[in-house]
Coordinates of C-alpha atoms in Angstrom, one line a residue:
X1 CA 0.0 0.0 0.0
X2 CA 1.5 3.5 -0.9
X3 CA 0.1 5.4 2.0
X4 CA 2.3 8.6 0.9
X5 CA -0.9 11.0 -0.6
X6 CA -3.1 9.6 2.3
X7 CA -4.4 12.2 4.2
X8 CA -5.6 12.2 7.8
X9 CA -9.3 10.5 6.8
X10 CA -7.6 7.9 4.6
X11 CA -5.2 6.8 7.6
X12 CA -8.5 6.5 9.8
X13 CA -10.3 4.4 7.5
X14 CA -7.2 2.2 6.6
X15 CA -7.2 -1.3 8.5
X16 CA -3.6 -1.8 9.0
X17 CA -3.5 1.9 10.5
X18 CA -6.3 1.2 12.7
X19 CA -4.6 -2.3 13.8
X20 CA -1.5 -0.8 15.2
X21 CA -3.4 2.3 17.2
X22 CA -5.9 -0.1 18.9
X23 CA -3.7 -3.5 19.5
X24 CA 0.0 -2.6 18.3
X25 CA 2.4 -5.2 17.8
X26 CA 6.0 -5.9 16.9
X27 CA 5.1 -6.2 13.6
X28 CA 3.0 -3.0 12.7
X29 CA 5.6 -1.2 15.2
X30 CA 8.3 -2.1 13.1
X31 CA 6.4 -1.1 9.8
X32 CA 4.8 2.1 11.3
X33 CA 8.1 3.7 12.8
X34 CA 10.2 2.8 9.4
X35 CA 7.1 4.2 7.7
X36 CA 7.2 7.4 9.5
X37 CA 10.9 7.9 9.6
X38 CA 11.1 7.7 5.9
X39 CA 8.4 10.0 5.8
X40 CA 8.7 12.8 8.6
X41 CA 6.4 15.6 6.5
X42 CA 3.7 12.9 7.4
X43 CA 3.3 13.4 11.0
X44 CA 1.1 16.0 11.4
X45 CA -1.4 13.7 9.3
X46 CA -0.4 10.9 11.3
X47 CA -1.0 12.6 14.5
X48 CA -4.9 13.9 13.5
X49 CA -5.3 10.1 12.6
X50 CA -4.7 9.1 16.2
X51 CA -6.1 11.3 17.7
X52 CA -9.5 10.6 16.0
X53 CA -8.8 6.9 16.4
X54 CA -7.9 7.1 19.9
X55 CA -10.7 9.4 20.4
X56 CA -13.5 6.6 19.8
X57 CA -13.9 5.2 23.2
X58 CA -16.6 2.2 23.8
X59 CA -16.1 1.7 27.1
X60 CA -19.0 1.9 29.6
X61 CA -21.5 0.5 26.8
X62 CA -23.6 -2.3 26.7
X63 CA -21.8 -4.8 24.8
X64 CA -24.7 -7.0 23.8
X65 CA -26.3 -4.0 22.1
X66 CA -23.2 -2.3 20.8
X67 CA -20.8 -3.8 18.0
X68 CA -17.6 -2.0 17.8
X69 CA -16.9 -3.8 14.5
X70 CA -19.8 -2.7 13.4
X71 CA -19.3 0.9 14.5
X72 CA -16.0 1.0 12.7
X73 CA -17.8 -0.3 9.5
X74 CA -20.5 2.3 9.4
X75 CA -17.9 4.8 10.0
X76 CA -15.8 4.0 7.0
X77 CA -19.1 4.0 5.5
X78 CA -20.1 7.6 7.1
X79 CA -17.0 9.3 6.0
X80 CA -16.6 8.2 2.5
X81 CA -19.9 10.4 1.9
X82 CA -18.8 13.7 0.7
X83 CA -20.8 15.9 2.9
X84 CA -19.3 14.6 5.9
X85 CA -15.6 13.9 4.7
X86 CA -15.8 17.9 3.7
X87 CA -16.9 18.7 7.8
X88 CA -14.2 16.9 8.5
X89 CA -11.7 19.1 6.3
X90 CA -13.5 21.9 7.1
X91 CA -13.2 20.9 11.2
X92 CA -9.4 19.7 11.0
X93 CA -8.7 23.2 9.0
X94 CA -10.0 25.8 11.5
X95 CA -8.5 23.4 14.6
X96 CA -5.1 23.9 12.7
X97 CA -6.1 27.9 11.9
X98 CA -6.4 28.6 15.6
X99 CA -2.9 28.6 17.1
X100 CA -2.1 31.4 18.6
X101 CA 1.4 32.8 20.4
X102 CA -0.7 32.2 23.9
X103 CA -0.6 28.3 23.1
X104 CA 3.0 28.0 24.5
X105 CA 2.4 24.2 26.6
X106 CA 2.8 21.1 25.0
X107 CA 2.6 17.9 26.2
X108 CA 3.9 14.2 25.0
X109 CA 1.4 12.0 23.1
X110 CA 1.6 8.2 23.5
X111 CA 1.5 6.5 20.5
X112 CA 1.6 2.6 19.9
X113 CA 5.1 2.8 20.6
X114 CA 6.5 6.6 19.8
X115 CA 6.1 9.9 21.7
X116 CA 5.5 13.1 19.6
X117 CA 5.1 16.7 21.1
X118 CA 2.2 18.7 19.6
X119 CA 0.4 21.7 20.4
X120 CA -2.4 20.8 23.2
X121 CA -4.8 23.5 22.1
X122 CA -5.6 23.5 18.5
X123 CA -5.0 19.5 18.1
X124 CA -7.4 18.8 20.9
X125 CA -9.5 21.1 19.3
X126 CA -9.8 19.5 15.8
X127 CA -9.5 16.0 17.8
X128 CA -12.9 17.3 19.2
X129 CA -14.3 18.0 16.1
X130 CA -13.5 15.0 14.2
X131 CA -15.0 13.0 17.2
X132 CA -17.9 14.8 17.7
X133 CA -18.5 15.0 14.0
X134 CA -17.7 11.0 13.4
X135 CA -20.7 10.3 16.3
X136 CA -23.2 12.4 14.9
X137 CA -22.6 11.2 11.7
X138 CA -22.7 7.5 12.8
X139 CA -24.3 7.3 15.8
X140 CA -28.0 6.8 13.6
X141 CA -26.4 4.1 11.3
X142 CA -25.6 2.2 14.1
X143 CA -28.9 2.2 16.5
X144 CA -30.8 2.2 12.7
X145 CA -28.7 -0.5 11.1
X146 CA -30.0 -4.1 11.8
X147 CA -29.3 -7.5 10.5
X148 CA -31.4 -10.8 9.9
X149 CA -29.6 -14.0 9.6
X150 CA -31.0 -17.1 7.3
X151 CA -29.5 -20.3 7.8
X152 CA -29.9 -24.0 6.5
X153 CA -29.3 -27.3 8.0
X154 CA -27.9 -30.6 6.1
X155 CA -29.9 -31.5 3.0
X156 CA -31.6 -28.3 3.0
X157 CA -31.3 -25.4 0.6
X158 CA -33.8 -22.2 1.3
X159 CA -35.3 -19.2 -1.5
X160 CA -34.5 -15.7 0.2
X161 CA -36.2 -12.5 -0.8
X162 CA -34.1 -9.6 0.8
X163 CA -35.5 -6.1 1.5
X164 CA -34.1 -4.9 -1.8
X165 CA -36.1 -7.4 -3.5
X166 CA -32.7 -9.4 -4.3
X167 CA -32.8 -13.2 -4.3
X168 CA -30.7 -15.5 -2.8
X169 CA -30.7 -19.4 -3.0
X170 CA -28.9 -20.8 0.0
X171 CA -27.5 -24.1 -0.2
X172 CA -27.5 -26.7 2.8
X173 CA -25.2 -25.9 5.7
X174 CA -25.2 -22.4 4.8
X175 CA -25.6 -18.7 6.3
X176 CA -25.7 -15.1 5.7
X177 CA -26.8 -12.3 7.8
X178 CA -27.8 -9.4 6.0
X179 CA -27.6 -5.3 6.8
X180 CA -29.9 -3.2 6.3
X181 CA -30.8 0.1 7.5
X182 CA -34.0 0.5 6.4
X183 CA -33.4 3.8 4.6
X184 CA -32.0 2.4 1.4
X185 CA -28.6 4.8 2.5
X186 CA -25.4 3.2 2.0
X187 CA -24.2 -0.3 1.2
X188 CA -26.4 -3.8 0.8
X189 CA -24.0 -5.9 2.9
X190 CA -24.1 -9.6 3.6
X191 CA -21.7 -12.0 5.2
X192 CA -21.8 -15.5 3.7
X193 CA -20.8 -18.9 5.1
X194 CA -21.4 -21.6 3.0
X195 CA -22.6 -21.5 -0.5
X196 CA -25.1 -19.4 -2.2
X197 CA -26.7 -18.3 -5.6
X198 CA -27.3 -14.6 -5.6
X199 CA -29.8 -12.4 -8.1
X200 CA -28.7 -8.9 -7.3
X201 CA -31.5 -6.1 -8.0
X202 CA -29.7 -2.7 -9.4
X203 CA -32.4 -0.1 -7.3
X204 CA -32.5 3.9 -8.4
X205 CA -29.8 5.0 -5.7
X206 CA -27.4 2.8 -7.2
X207 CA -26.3 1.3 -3.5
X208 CA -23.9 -1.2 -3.9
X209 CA -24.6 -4.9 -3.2
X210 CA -21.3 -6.3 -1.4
X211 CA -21.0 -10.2 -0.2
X212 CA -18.1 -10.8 2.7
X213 CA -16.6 -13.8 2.3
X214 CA -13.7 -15.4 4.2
X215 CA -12.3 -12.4 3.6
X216 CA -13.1 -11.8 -0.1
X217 CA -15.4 -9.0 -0.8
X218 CA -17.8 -9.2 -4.5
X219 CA -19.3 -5.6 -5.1
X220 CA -22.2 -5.4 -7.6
X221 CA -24.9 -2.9 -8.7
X222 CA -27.0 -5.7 -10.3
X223 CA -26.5 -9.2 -11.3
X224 CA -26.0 -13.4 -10.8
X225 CA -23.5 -15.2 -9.2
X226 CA -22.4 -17.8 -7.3
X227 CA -20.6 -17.7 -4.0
X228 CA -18.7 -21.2 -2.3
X229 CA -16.9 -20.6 1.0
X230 CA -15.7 -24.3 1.9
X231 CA -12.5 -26.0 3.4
X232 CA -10.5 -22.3 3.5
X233 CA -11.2 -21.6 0.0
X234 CA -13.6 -18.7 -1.4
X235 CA -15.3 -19.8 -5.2
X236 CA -16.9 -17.3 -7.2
X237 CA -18.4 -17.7 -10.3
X238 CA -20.4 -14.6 -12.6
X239 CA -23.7 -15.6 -14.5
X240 CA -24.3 -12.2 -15.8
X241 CA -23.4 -8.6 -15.4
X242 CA -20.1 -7.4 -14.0
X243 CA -18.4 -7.9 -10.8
X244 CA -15.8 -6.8 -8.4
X245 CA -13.1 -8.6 -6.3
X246 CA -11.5 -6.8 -3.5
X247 CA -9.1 -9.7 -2.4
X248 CA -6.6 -8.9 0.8
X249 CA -3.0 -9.8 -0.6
X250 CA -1.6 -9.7 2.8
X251 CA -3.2 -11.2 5.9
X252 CA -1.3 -8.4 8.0
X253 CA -2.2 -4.9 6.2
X254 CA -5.3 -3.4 4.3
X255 CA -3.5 -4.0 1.0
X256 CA -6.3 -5.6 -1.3
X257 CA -5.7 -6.7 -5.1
X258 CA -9.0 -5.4 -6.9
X259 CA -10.0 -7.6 -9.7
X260 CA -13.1 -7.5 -12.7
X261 CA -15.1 -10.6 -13.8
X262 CA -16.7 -10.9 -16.5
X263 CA -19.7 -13.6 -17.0
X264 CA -18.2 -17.0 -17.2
X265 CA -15.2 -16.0 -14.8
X266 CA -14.6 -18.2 -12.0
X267 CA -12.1 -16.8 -9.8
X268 CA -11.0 -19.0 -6.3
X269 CA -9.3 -17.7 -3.9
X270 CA -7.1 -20.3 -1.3
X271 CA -4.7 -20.4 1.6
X272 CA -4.3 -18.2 4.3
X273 CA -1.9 -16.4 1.6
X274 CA -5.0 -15.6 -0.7
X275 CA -4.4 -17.5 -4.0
X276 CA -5.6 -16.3 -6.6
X277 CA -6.6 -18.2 -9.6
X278 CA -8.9 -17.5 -12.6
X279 CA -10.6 -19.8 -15.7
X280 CA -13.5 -19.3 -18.4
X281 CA -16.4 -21.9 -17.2
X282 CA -20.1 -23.2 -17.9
X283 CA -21.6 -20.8 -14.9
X284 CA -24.8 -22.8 -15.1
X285 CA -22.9 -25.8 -13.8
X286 CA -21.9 -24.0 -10.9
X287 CA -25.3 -23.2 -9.8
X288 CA -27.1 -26.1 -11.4
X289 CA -27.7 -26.9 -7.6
X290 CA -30.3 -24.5 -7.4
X291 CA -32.4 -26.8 -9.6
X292 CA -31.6 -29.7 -7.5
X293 CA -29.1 -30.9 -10.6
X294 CA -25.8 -31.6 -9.3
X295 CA -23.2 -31.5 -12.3
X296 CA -19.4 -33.2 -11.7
X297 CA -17.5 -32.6 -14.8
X298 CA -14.9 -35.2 -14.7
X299 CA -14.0 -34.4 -11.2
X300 CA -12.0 -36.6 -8.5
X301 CA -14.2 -38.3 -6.2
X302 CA -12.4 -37.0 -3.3
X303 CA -14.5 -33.8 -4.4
X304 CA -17.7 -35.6 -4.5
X305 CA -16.9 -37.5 -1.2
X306 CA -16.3 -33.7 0.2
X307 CA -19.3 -32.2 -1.5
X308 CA -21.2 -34.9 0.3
X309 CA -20.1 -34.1 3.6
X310 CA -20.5 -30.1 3.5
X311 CA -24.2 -30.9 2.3
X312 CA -25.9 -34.1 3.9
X313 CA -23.1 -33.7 7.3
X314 CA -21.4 -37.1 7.0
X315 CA -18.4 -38.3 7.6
X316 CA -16.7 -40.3 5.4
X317 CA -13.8 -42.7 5.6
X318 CA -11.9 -44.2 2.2
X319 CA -10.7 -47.3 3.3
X320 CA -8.4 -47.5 -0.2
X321 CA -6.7 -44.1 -1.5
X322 CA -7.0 -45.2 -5.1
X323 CA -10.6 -44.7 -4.6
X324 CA -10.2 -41.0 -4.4
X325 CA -8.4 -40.1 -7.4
X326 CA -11.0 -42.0 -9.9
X327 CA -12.0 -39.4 -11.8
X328 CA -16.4 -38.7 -12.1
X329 CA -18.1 -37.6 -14.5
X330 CA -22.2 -37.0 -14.0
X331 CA -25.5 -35.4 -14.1
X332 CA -27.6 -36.3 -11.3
X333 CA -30.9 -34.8 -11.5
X334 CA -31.6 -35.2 -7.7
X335 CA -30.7 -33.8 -4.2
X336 CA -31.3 -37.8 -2.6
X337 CA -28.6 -38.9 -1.2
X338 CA -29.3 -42.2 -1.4
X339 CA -29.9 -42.3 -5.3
X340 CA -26.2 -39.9 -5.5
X341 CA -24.6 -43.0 -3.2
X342 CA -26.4 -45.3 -5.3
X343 CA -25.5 -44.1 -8.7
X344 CA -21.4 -43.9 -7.4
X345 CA -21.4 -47.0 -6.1
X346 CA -22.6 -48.8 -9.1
X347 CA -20.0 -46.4 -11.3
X348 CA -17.1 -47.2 -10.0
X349 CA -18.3 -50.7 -7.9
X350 CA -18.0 -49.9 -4.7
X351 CA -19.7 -50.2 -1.0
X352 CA -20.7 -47.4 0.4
X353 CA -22.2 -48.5 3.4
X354 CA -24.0 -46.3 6.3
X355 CA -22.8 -46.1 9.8
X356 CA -24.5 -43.9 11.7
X357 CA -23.3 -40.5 11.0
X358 CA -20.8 -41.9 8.9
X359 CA -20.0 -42.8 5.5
X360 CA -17.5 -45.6 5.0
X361 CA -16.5 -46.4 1.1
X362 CA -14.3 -49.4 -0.3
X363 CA -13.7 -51.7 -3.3
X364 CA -16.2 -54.6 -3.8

């Protein structure tokens, strides 16, 4: 991340920077003092930051009704609206205008790990502002902002109509939880866990539609997807209209790589390193699910074995290795599990036999 033309508002809304004023460590130390010794014209920038960060104090609030996360969230959210990102010039400018040759104290400012002397007056002045100003222009979106949460069990998949009108097909042993604050302001937010189908509405205020992954965040105005979060890897594949990935390249900083997809992409991202890797596909395969078609296009059963699991809740035991790498190729036009056992059994002659709640497969 080049963090040289951020100003004091782009430090505040920056993850990394927030990381290191609320829980420092050796490692954002270490990048945060080289940072700033490289780039001393910074400080005073750095220093309005802080303050404003530092400024946000939670404590003495119910924590069942107050989410800090989400208070952080719906102030990146507040800020990046021009009216209130201009009260916040407007408030940092006349704190700095206001010095004076009466101002003669200062005092030493902790920071995460460095001291820097400031002027009390017209810092704590602006520090005022921006805090005042961040709660006022918050404060609503939080106590207004609320969230439902669908979920489905094993062998289940469940049809969601969301406020917006947007549909979303939720496969088994899924969930999202959805935000809305009932205004139509700001983002459509979900969180997903699972795997889902999604039919995005575009609405007349042009609010983006934006699913959180493990991680991975797809932005859309209006269109159809699909969305796979299993076994630390995040699948997405475009059915129509465009979408955008915002993918962290770095599990320790804000950096993000920001990538297009257009329909027929499929884009996974793996590892706690955040592969990335991209193909042309069939997108109706991908969410031929929804129609209670499962599709494997020459695929190992090892995949099949774990697709079972993540949607019935089985566990499953190869008793021969070999039996994993067969390759499977199929069109099963059912969500039985039985008939799905049934048909892979006789494909490859196997037993696949049921104990309890698990699923043990060998060589006839």
């Amino acid at each position: 991340m080049d963090y040289q033309d951020f100003d004091a508002i782009d430090f505040i809304l920056d993850d990394f920077f927030q990381e290191w004023v609320l829980h420092p460590s050796p490692t954002t130390d270490r990048f945060w003092q080289g940072w700033i010794g490289q780039h001393p014209e910074k400080e005073p920038t750095i220093r309005k930051a802080l303050i404003a960060i530092q400024s946000l104090d939670f404590q003495g609030i119910d924590s069942e009704k107050f989410d800090r996360n989400k208070v952080l969230q719906n102030i990146r959210a507040a800020i990046k609206t021009d009216e209130l990102k201009d009260e916040l010039d407007i408030a940092w400018e006349s704190g700095e205008t206001q010095e004076d040759d009466e101002v003669g104290e200062t005092i030493m400012y902790s920071l995460p790990s460095r001291r820097f002397q400031f002027k009390t007056r017209y810092f704590m002045m602006a520090a005022a502002s921006v805090f005042l100003l961040i709660l006022l222009g918050v404060w609503q979106l939080v106590m207004t902002t609320s969230s439902v949460e669908y979920a489905t069990e094993f062998g289940e998949t469940k049809t969601i109509i969301l406020p917006d009108n947007s549909t979303v097909v939720l496969n088994a042993n899924s969930r999202i939880q959805y935000y809305d604050d009932g205004k139509g302001q700001g983002n459509r937010e979900l969180d997903l866990s699972g795997e889902a189908f999604f039919s995005v509405v575009h609405n007349k205020t042009d609010q983006k539609f934006i699913v959180r992954s493990n991680g991975v965040a797809v932005e859309v105005l209006g269109t159809e997807f699909n969305v796979n979060n299993r076994r630390g890897k995040t699948q997405v594949v475009l059915k129509s209209g465009k979408i955008l990935l915002n993918v962290p390249t770095n599990p320790q900083s804000s950096v993000t790589e920001e990538l297009a997809m257009e329909p027929g992409d499929l884009v996974e991202v793996s590892g706690q390193d955040k592969q990335i890797t991209k193909r042309t596909v069939n997108p109706d395969k991908y969410a031929s699910w929804t129609r209670n078609v499962l599709v494997f296009d020459n695929v190992p059963l090892q995949e099949v074995f774990e697709m079972i699991q993540d949607t019935y809740g089985y566990n499953i035991t190869i008793l021969d290795e070999e039996i994993g790498d067969k390759m499977f190729e199929a069109e099963i036009s059912t969500s039985d599990l039985d008939l799905i056992l049934k048909i892979v059994s006789k494909s490859f002659n196997l037993n696949i036999k049921k104990q309890g709640s698990e699923l043990v497969v060998s060589k006839k």
